[in-house]
């Protein structure tokens, strides 16, 4: 049995590789036979299936109108879990890599004005958003921070395309941390804020935007948010509507693990609530949302969940599996 999630997987050729900054490589991926790649919109990411046990998500940072190739950029992380090391060590021009997606949990909503805030490699999903905002005639500003100027990818491209008025560069060794109070201290009713970067930056931006209108802030995280204790400390049941099974989920196991052990396949990847691969429709019950993707409004709707991390806030959930 399979879940309701069907996504294409294709083997793509690494057509080009260049150094985008210190520790960052940019890869261009193409279909070996020259076929068009699936369409995508700004904010989308793809899964790179590097080995049987190693799948990682990377934002698409090229031009959505170019169906002949996809671009990603990958930061080499010395204390990472192996994905970035694999990309840097093994993905060279001429090699192939299996790719799944694209998928978008960070879409660009229409607005008259945008404030984009990037930290380090978090610039990648914002790049196509800048082009889309420009094409839509919206006003925008990008504030882009990084450890050093040399570590900040795509700086020359950004300056050439948009100039210094719209693109504010703030390497930390020269300017310190981003002045979020100056950027976000006064809520702007006609402005949407899009932020991607390391967890501490996102936490700080969320705190500053707590007084902004609901829905003004949009974030994407590479690492999961800190979560408190589950709503339920004990076991709960999940009824799988398609499969006709009712399963017990103990406190020390995820819904995903229990469901897969019962022979029901659910497409999954990150196992930490950041990629969105295992999204599952909720048909009944209340969810204890423990992901780093859904907005407060989406959580309140209680119609979807990520079964790798989220749990039940009631004795029984009914899922569309």
PDB file of C-alpha atoms in Angstrom, residues 78-268:
ATOM      1  CA  UNK A  78      31.856  20.246   8.845  1.00  0.00           C
ATOM      2  CA  UNK A  79      29.477  19.156  11.611  1.00  0.00           C
ATOM      3  CA  UNK A  80      26.666  18.084   9.281  1.00  0.00           C
ATOM      4  CA  UNK A  81      25.062  14.665   8.871  1.00  0.00           C
ATOM      5  CA  UNK A  82      26.834  13.685   5.657  1.00  0.00           C
ATOM      6  CA  UNK A  83      24.715  15.219   2.911  1.00  0.00           C
ATOM      7  CA  UNK A  84      26.804  18.285   2.182  1.00  0.00           C
ATOM      8  CA  UNK A  85      30.032  16.267   2.338  1.00  0.00           C
ATOM      9  CA  UNK A  86      28.621  13.830  -0.229  1.00  0.00           C
ATOM     10  CA  UNK A  87      27.615  16.654  -2.574  1.00  0.00           C
ATOM     11  CA  UNK A  88      30.968  18.407  -2.279  1.00  0.00           C
ATOM     12  CA  UNK A  89      33.032  15.219  -2.602  1.00  0.00           C
ATOM     13  CA  UNK A  90      31.113  13.214  -5.189  1.00  0.00           C
ATOM     14  CA  UNK A  91      28.823  15.350  -7.349  1.00  0.00           C
ATOM     15  CA  UNK A  92      31.016  16.611 -10.159  1.00  0.00           C
ATOM     16  CA  UNK A  93      30.183  17.416 -13.793  1.00  0.00           C
ATOM     17  CA  UNK A  94      29.232  14.195 -15.559  1.00  0.00           C
ATOM     18  CA  UNK A  95      27.955  12.367 -12.474  1.00  0.00           C
ATOM     19  CA  UNK A  96      24.269  11.607 -11.957  1.00  0.00           C
ATOM     20  CA  UNK A  97      22.054  12.007  -8.929  1.00  0.00           C
ATOM     21  CA  UNK A  98      18.482  10.875  -8.245  1.00  0.00           C
ATOM     22  CA  UNK A  99      16.170  13.796  -7.524  1.00  0.00           C
ATOM     23  CA  UNK A 100      12.618  13.831  -6.165  1.00  0.00           C
ATOM     24  CA  UNK A 101      10.198  16.743  -6.313  1.00  0.00           C
ATOM     25  CA  UNK A 102       9.917  19.678  -6.564  1.00  0.00           C
ATOM     26  CA  UNK A 103       7.858  20.541  -3.482  1.00  0.00           C
ATOM     27  CA  UNK A 104       6.961  23.983  -2.130  1.00  0.00           C
ATOM     28  CA  UNK A 105       6.109  24.858   1.479  1.00  0.00           C
ATOM     29  CA  UNK A 106       7.559  28.370   1.148  1.00  0.00           C
ATOM     30  CA  UNK A 107       5.551  30.004  -1.667  1.00  0.00           C
ATOM     31  CA  UNK A 108       5.765  33.708  -2.488  1.00  0.00           C
ATOM     32  CA  UNK A 109       2.413  35.334  -1.721  1.00  0.00           C
ATOM     33  CA  UNK A 110       1.323  38.474  -3.618  1.00  0.00           C
ATOM     34  CA  UNK A 111       2.165  41.789  -1.916  1.00  0.00           C
ATOM     35  CA  UNK A 112       2.904  45.407  -2.713  1.00  0.00           C
ATOM     36  CA  UNK A 113       6.120  45.348  -0.691  1.00  0.00           C
ATOM     37  CA  UNK A 114       8.504  42.674   0.603  1.00  0.00           C
ATOM     38  CA  UNK A 115      11.336  42.530   3.083  1.00  0.00           C
ATOM     39  CA  UNK A 116      13.615  39.568   2.414  1.00  0.00           C
ATOM     40  CA  UNK A 117      16.032  38.534   5.180  1.00  0.00           C
ATOM     41  CA  UNK A 118      18.698  35.935   4.396  1.00  0.00           C
ATOM     42  CA  UNK A 119      21.285  34.338   6.645  1.00  0.00           C
ATOM     43  CA  UNK A 120      24.119  32.489   4.919  1.00  0.00           C
ATOM     44  CA  UNK A 121      22.973  29.723   2.590  1.00  0.00           C
ATOM     45  CA  UNK A 122      19.411  30.824   3.350  1.00  0.00           C
ATOM     46  CA  UNK A 123      19.796  33.158   0.381  1.00  0.00           C
ATOM     47  CA  UNK A 124      19.042  30.271  -2.012  1.00  0.00           C
ATOM     48  CA  UNK A 125      15.211  30.117  -1.905  1.00  0.00           C
ATOM     49  CA  UNK A 126      15.022  33.920  -1.901  1.00  0.00           C
ATOM     50  CA  UNK A 127      16.885  34.402  -5.197  1.00  0.00           C
ATOM     51  CA  UNK A 128      13.987  33.463  -7.502  1.00  0.00           C
ATOM     52  CA  UNK A 129      11.613  35.375  -5.208  1.00  0.00           C
ATOM     53  CA  UNK A 130      13.528  38.596  -5.910  1.00  0.00           C
ATOM     54  CA  UNK A 131      13.076  38.099  -9.634  1.00  0.00           C
ATOM     55  CA  UNK A 132       9.375  37.302  -9.208  1.00  0.00           C
ATOM     56  CA  UNK A 133       8.816  40.348  -7.002  1.00  0.00           C
ATOM     57  CA  UNK A 134      10.600  42.540  -9.547  1.00  0.00           C
ATOM     58  CA  UNK A 135       8.526  41.121 -12.411  1.00  0.00           C
ATOM     59  CA  UNK A 136       5.337  41.780 -10.425  1.00  0.00           C
ATOM     60  CA  UNK A 137       6.311  45.422  -9.928  1.00  0.00           C
ATOM     61  CA  UNK A 138       6.499  45.097  -6.144  1.00  0.00           C
ATOM     62  CA  UNK A 139       8.821  47.123  -3.945  1.00  0.00           C
ATOM     63  CA  UNK A 140      11.347  45.056  -2.046  1.00  0.00           C
ATOM     64  CA  UNK A 141      14.566  45.082  -0.085  1.00  0.00           C
ATOM     65  CA  UNK A 142      16.933  42.224   0.674  1.00  0.00           C
ATOM     66  CA  UNK A 143      19.018  42.269   3.843  1.00  0.00           C
ATOM     67  CA  UNK A 144      21.615  39.525   3.575  1.00  0.00           C
ATOM     68  CA  UNK A 145      23.918  38.531   6.405  1.00  0.00           C
ATOM     69  CA  UNK A 146      26.749  36.019   6.596  1.00  0.00           C
ATOM     70  CA  UNK A 147      29.845  35.239   8.614  1.00  0.00           C
ATOM     71  CA  UNK A 148      32.171  36.987   6.170  1.00  0.00           C
ATOM     72  CA  UNK A 149      31.767  38.595   2.755  1.00  0.00           C
ATOM     73  CA  UNK A 150      33.691  35.702   1.201  1.00  0.00           C
ATOM     74  CA  UNK A 151      31.223  33.175   2.662  1.00  0.00           C
ATOM     75  CA  UNK A 152      28.154  34.863   1.138  1.00  0.00           C
ATOM     76  CA  UNK A 153      27.055  33.205  -2.094  1.00  0.00           C
ATOM     77  CA  UNK A 154      25.757  35.005  -5.209  1.00  0.00           C
ATOM     78  CA  UNK A 155      26.777  38.484  -4.025  1.00  0.00           C
ATOM     79  CA  UNK A 156      28.158  39.538  -7.418  1.00  0.00           C
ATOM     80  CA  UNK A 157      25.039  38.239  -9.184  1.00  0.00           C
ATOM     81  CA  UNK A 158      22.769  40.126  -6.776  1.00  0.00           C
ATOM     82  CA  UNK A 159      24.639  43.402  -7.161  1.00  0.00           C
ATOM     83  CA  UNK A 160      24.729  43.123 -10.936  1.00  0.00           C
ATOM     84  CA  UNK A 161      21.022  42.354 -11.171  1.00  0.00           C
ATOM     85  CA  UNK A 162      19.589  44.649  -8.523  1.00  0.00           C
ATOM     86  CA  UNK A 163      22.174  47.214  -7.388  1.00  0.00           C
ATOM     87  CA  UNK A 164      23.098  48.324  -3.879  1.00  0.00           C
ATOM     88  CA  UNK A 165      19.852  50.158  -3.080  1.00  0.00           C
ATOM     89  CA  UNK A 166      17.744  47.033  -2.941  1.00  0.00           C
ATOM     90  CA  UNK A 167      20.465  44.635  -1.768  1.00  0.00           C
ATOM     91  CA  UNK A 168      21.912  45.363   1.685  1.00  0.00           C
ATOM     92  CA  UNK A 169      24.907  43.164   2.526  1.00  0.00           C
ATOM     93  CA  UNK A 170      25.872  42.735   6.172  1.00  0.00           C
ATOM     94  CA  UNK A 171      28.784  40.339   6.768  1.00  0.00           C
ATOM     95  CA  UNK A 172      28.984  39.732  10.492  1.00  0.00           C
ATOM     96  CA  UNK A 173      32.728  40.312  10.836  1.00  0.00           C
ATOM     97  CA  UNK A 174      32.237  43.843   9.496  1.00  0.00           C
ATOM     98  CA  UNK A 175      28.784  44.851  10.786  1.00  0.00           C
ATOM     99  CA  UNK A 176      27.914  42.464  13.616  1.00  0.00           C
ATOM    100  CA  UNK A 177      24.546  40.707  13.765  1.00  0.00           C
ATOM    101  CA  UNK A 178      21.681  41.991  11.647  1.00  0.00           C
ATOM    102  CA  UNK A 179      19.865  44.919  13.272  1.00  0.00           C
ATOM    103  CA  UNK A 180      16.467  43.244  13.403  1.00  0.00           C
ATOM    104  CA  UNK A 181      14.979  45.894  15.646  1.00  0.00           C
ATOM    105  CA  UNK A 182      15.629  48.538  12.999  1.00  0.00           C
ATOM    106  CA  UNK A 183      14.216  46.272  10.287  1.00  0.00           C
ATOM    107  CA  UNK A 184      11.193  44.870  12.103  1.00  0.00           C
ATOM    108  CA  UNK A 185      10.563  47.054  15.142  1.00  0.00           C
ATOM    109  CA  UNK A 186       7.668  48.908  13.494  1.00  0.00           C
ATOM    110  CA  UNK A 187       5.059  46.655  11.821  1.00  0.00           C
ATOM    111  CA  UNK A 188       4.267  47.555   8.202  1.00  0.00           C
ATOM    112  CA  UNK A 189       0.766  46.553   7.157  1.00  0.00           C
ATOM    113  CA  UNK A 190       1.511  46.319   3.442  1.00  0.00           C
ATOM    114  CA  UNK A 191       4.752  44.329   3.747  1.00  0.00           C
ATOM    115  CA  UNK A 192       5.392  40.591   3.758  1.00  0.00           C
ATOM    116  CA  UNK A 193       8.582  39.360   5.425  1.00  0.00           C
ATOM    117  CA  UNK A 194      10.360  36.329   3.979  1.00  0.00           C
ATOM    118  CA  UNK A 195      13.246  34.890   5.985  1.00  0.00           C
ATOM    119  CA  UNK A 196      15.486  31.864   5.566  1.00  0.00           C
ATOM    120  CA  UNK A 197      18.681  31.024   7.414  1.00  0.00           C
ATOM    121  CA  UNK A 198      19.987  29.455  10.619  1.00  0.00           C
ATOM    122  CA  UNK A 199      17.659  28.721  13.517  1.00  0.00           C
ATOM    123  CA  UNK A 200      18.775  31.563  15.843  1.00  0.00           C
ATOM    124  CA  UNK A 201      18.101  34.134  13.101  1.00  0.00           C
ATOM    125  CA  UNK A 202      14.653  32.706  12.429  1.00  0.00           C
ATOM    126  CA  UNK A 203      13.826  32.610  16.135  1.00  0.00           C
ATOM    127  CA  UNK A 204      14.831  36.247  16.493  1.00  0.00           C
ATOM    128  CA  UNK A 205      12.851  37.309  13.427  1.00  0.00           C
ATOM    129  CA  UNK A 206       9.765  35.446  14.671  1.00  0.00           C
ATOM    130  CA  UNK A 207      10.059  37.228  18.009  1.00  0.00           C
ATOM    131  CA  UNK A 208      10.336  40.665  16.352  1.00  0.00           C
ATOM    132  CA  UNK A 209       7.395  39.913  14.054  1.00  0.00           C
ATOM    133  CA  UNK A 210       5.070  38.805  16.862  1.00  0.00           C
ATOM    134  CA  UNK A 211       3.414  42.242  16.763  1.00  0.00           C
ATOM    135  CA  UNK A 212       3.075  42.254  12.967  1.00  0.00           C
ATOM    136  CA  UNK A 213      -0.214  41.374  11.254  1.00  0.00           C
ATOM    137  CA  UNK A 214      -1.047  37.675  11.158  1.00  0.00           C
ATOM    138  CA  UNK A 215       0.420  36.049   8.068  1.00  0.00           C
ATOM    139  CA  UNK A 216       3.012  38.757   7.446  1.00  0.00           C
ATOM    140  CA  UNK A 217       5.993  36.528   8.257  1.00  0.00           C
ATOM    141  CA  UNK A 218       7.012  33.552   6.098  1.00  0.00           C
ATOM    142  CA  UNK A 219       9.990  31.422   7.071  1.00  0.00           C
ATOM    143  CA  UNK A 220      11.792  28.321   5.936  1.00  0.00           C
ATOM    144  CA  UNK A 221      13.999  26.323   8.274  1.00  0.00           C
ATOM    145  CA  UNK A 222      16.870  23.987   7.483  1.00  0.00           C
ATOM    146  CA  UNK A 223      16.879  22.611  11.031  1.00  0.00           C
ATOM    147  CA  UNK A 224      13.845  21.887  13.241  1.00  0.00           C
ATOM    148  CA  UNK A 225      12.450  24.292  15.803  1.00  0.00           C
ATOM    149  CA  UNK A 226      12.765  23.411  19.457  1.00  0.00           C
ATOM    150  CA  UNK A 227       9.557  21.732  20.626  1.00  0.00           C
ATOM    151  CA  UNK A 228       8.168  21.344  24.111  1.00  0.00           C
ATOM    152  CA  UNK A 229       6.789  18.167  25.616  1.00  0.00           C
ATOM    153  CA  UNK A 230       4.049  16.364  23.642  1.00  0.00           C
ATOM    154  CA  UNK A 231       0.429  17.148  24.520  1.00  0.00           C
ATOM    155  CA  UNK A 232      -0.121  13.456  25.333  1.00  0.00           C
ATOM    156  CA  UNK A 233       2.528  11.616  27.307  1.00  0.00           C
ATOM    157  CA  UNK A 234       1.025   8.189  26.665  1.00  0.00           C
ATOM    158  CA  UNK A 235       0.045   6.087  23.666  1.00  0.00           C
ATOM    159  CA  UNK A 236      -2.704   6.980  21.184  1.00  0.00           C
ATOM    160  CA  UNK A 237      -4.426   5.327  18.226  1.00  0.00           C
ATOM    161  CA  UNK A 238      -4.348   6.148  14.524  1.00  0.00           C
ATOM    162  CA  UNK A 239      -7.035   4.871  12.200  1.00  0.00           C
ATOM    163  CA  UNK A 240      -5.909   4.590   8.575  1.00  0.00           C
ATOM    164  CA  UNK A 241      -9.014   5.280   6.507  1.00  0.00           C
ATOM    165  CA  UNK A 242      -7.731   3.872   3.209  1.00  0.00           C
ATOM    166  CA  UNK A 243      -6.067   0.810   4.688  1.00  0.00           C
ATOM    167  CA  UNK A 244      -8.738  -0.155   7.225  1.00  0.00           C
ATOM    168  CA  UNK A 245      -6.181  -0.451  10.014  1.00  0.00           C
ATOM    169  CA  UNK A 246      -6.198   0.953  13.538  1.00  0.00           C
ATOM    170  CA  UNK A 247      -2.744   1.117  15.092  1.00  0.00           C
ATOM    171  CA  UNK A 248      -1.369   2.051  18.499  1.00  0.00           C
ATOM    172  CA  UNK A 249       1.443   4.621  18.607  1.00  0.00           C
ATOM    173  CA  UNK A 250       3.527   4.341  21.793  1.00  0.00           C
ATOM    174  CA  UNK A 251       5.257   7.365  23.353  1.00  0.00           C
ATOM    175  CA  UNK A 252       8.704   6.409  22.042  1.00  0.00           C
ATOM    176  CA  UNK A 253       7.764   5.901  18.387  1.00  0.00           C
ATOM    177  CA  UNK A 254       6.529   8.174  15.602  1.00  0.00           C
ATOM    178  CA  UNK A 255       3.325   7.697  13.638  1.00  0.00           C
ATOM    179  CA  UNK A 256       5.497   7.233  10.559  1.00  0.00           C
ATOM    180  CA  UNK A 257       7.425   4.343  12.116  1.00  0.00           C
ATOM    181  CA  UNK A 258       4.295   2.559  13.322  1.00  0.00           C
ATOM    182  CA  UNK A 259       2.488   2.987  10.007  1.00  0.00           C
ATOM    183  CA  UNK A 260       5.440   1.742   7.977  1.00  0.00           C
ATOM    184  CA  UNK A 261       5.870  -1.269  10.284  1.00  0.00           C
ATOM    185  CA  UNK A 262       2.249  -2.132   9.458  1.00  0.00           C
ATOM    186  CA  UNK A 263       3.146  -2.276   5.759  1.00  0.00           C
ATOM    187  CA  UNK A 264       1.708   1.084   4.717  1.00  0.00           C
ATOM    188  CA  UNK A 265       4.231   3.059   2.685  1.00  0.00           C
ATOM    189  CA  UNK A 266       4.483   6.780   3.350  1.00  0.00           C
ATOM    190  CA  UNK A 267       6.878   8.888   1.338  1.00  0.00           C
ATOM    191  CA  UNK A 268       9.274  10.508   3.808  1.00  0.00           C
TER     192      UNK A 268
END
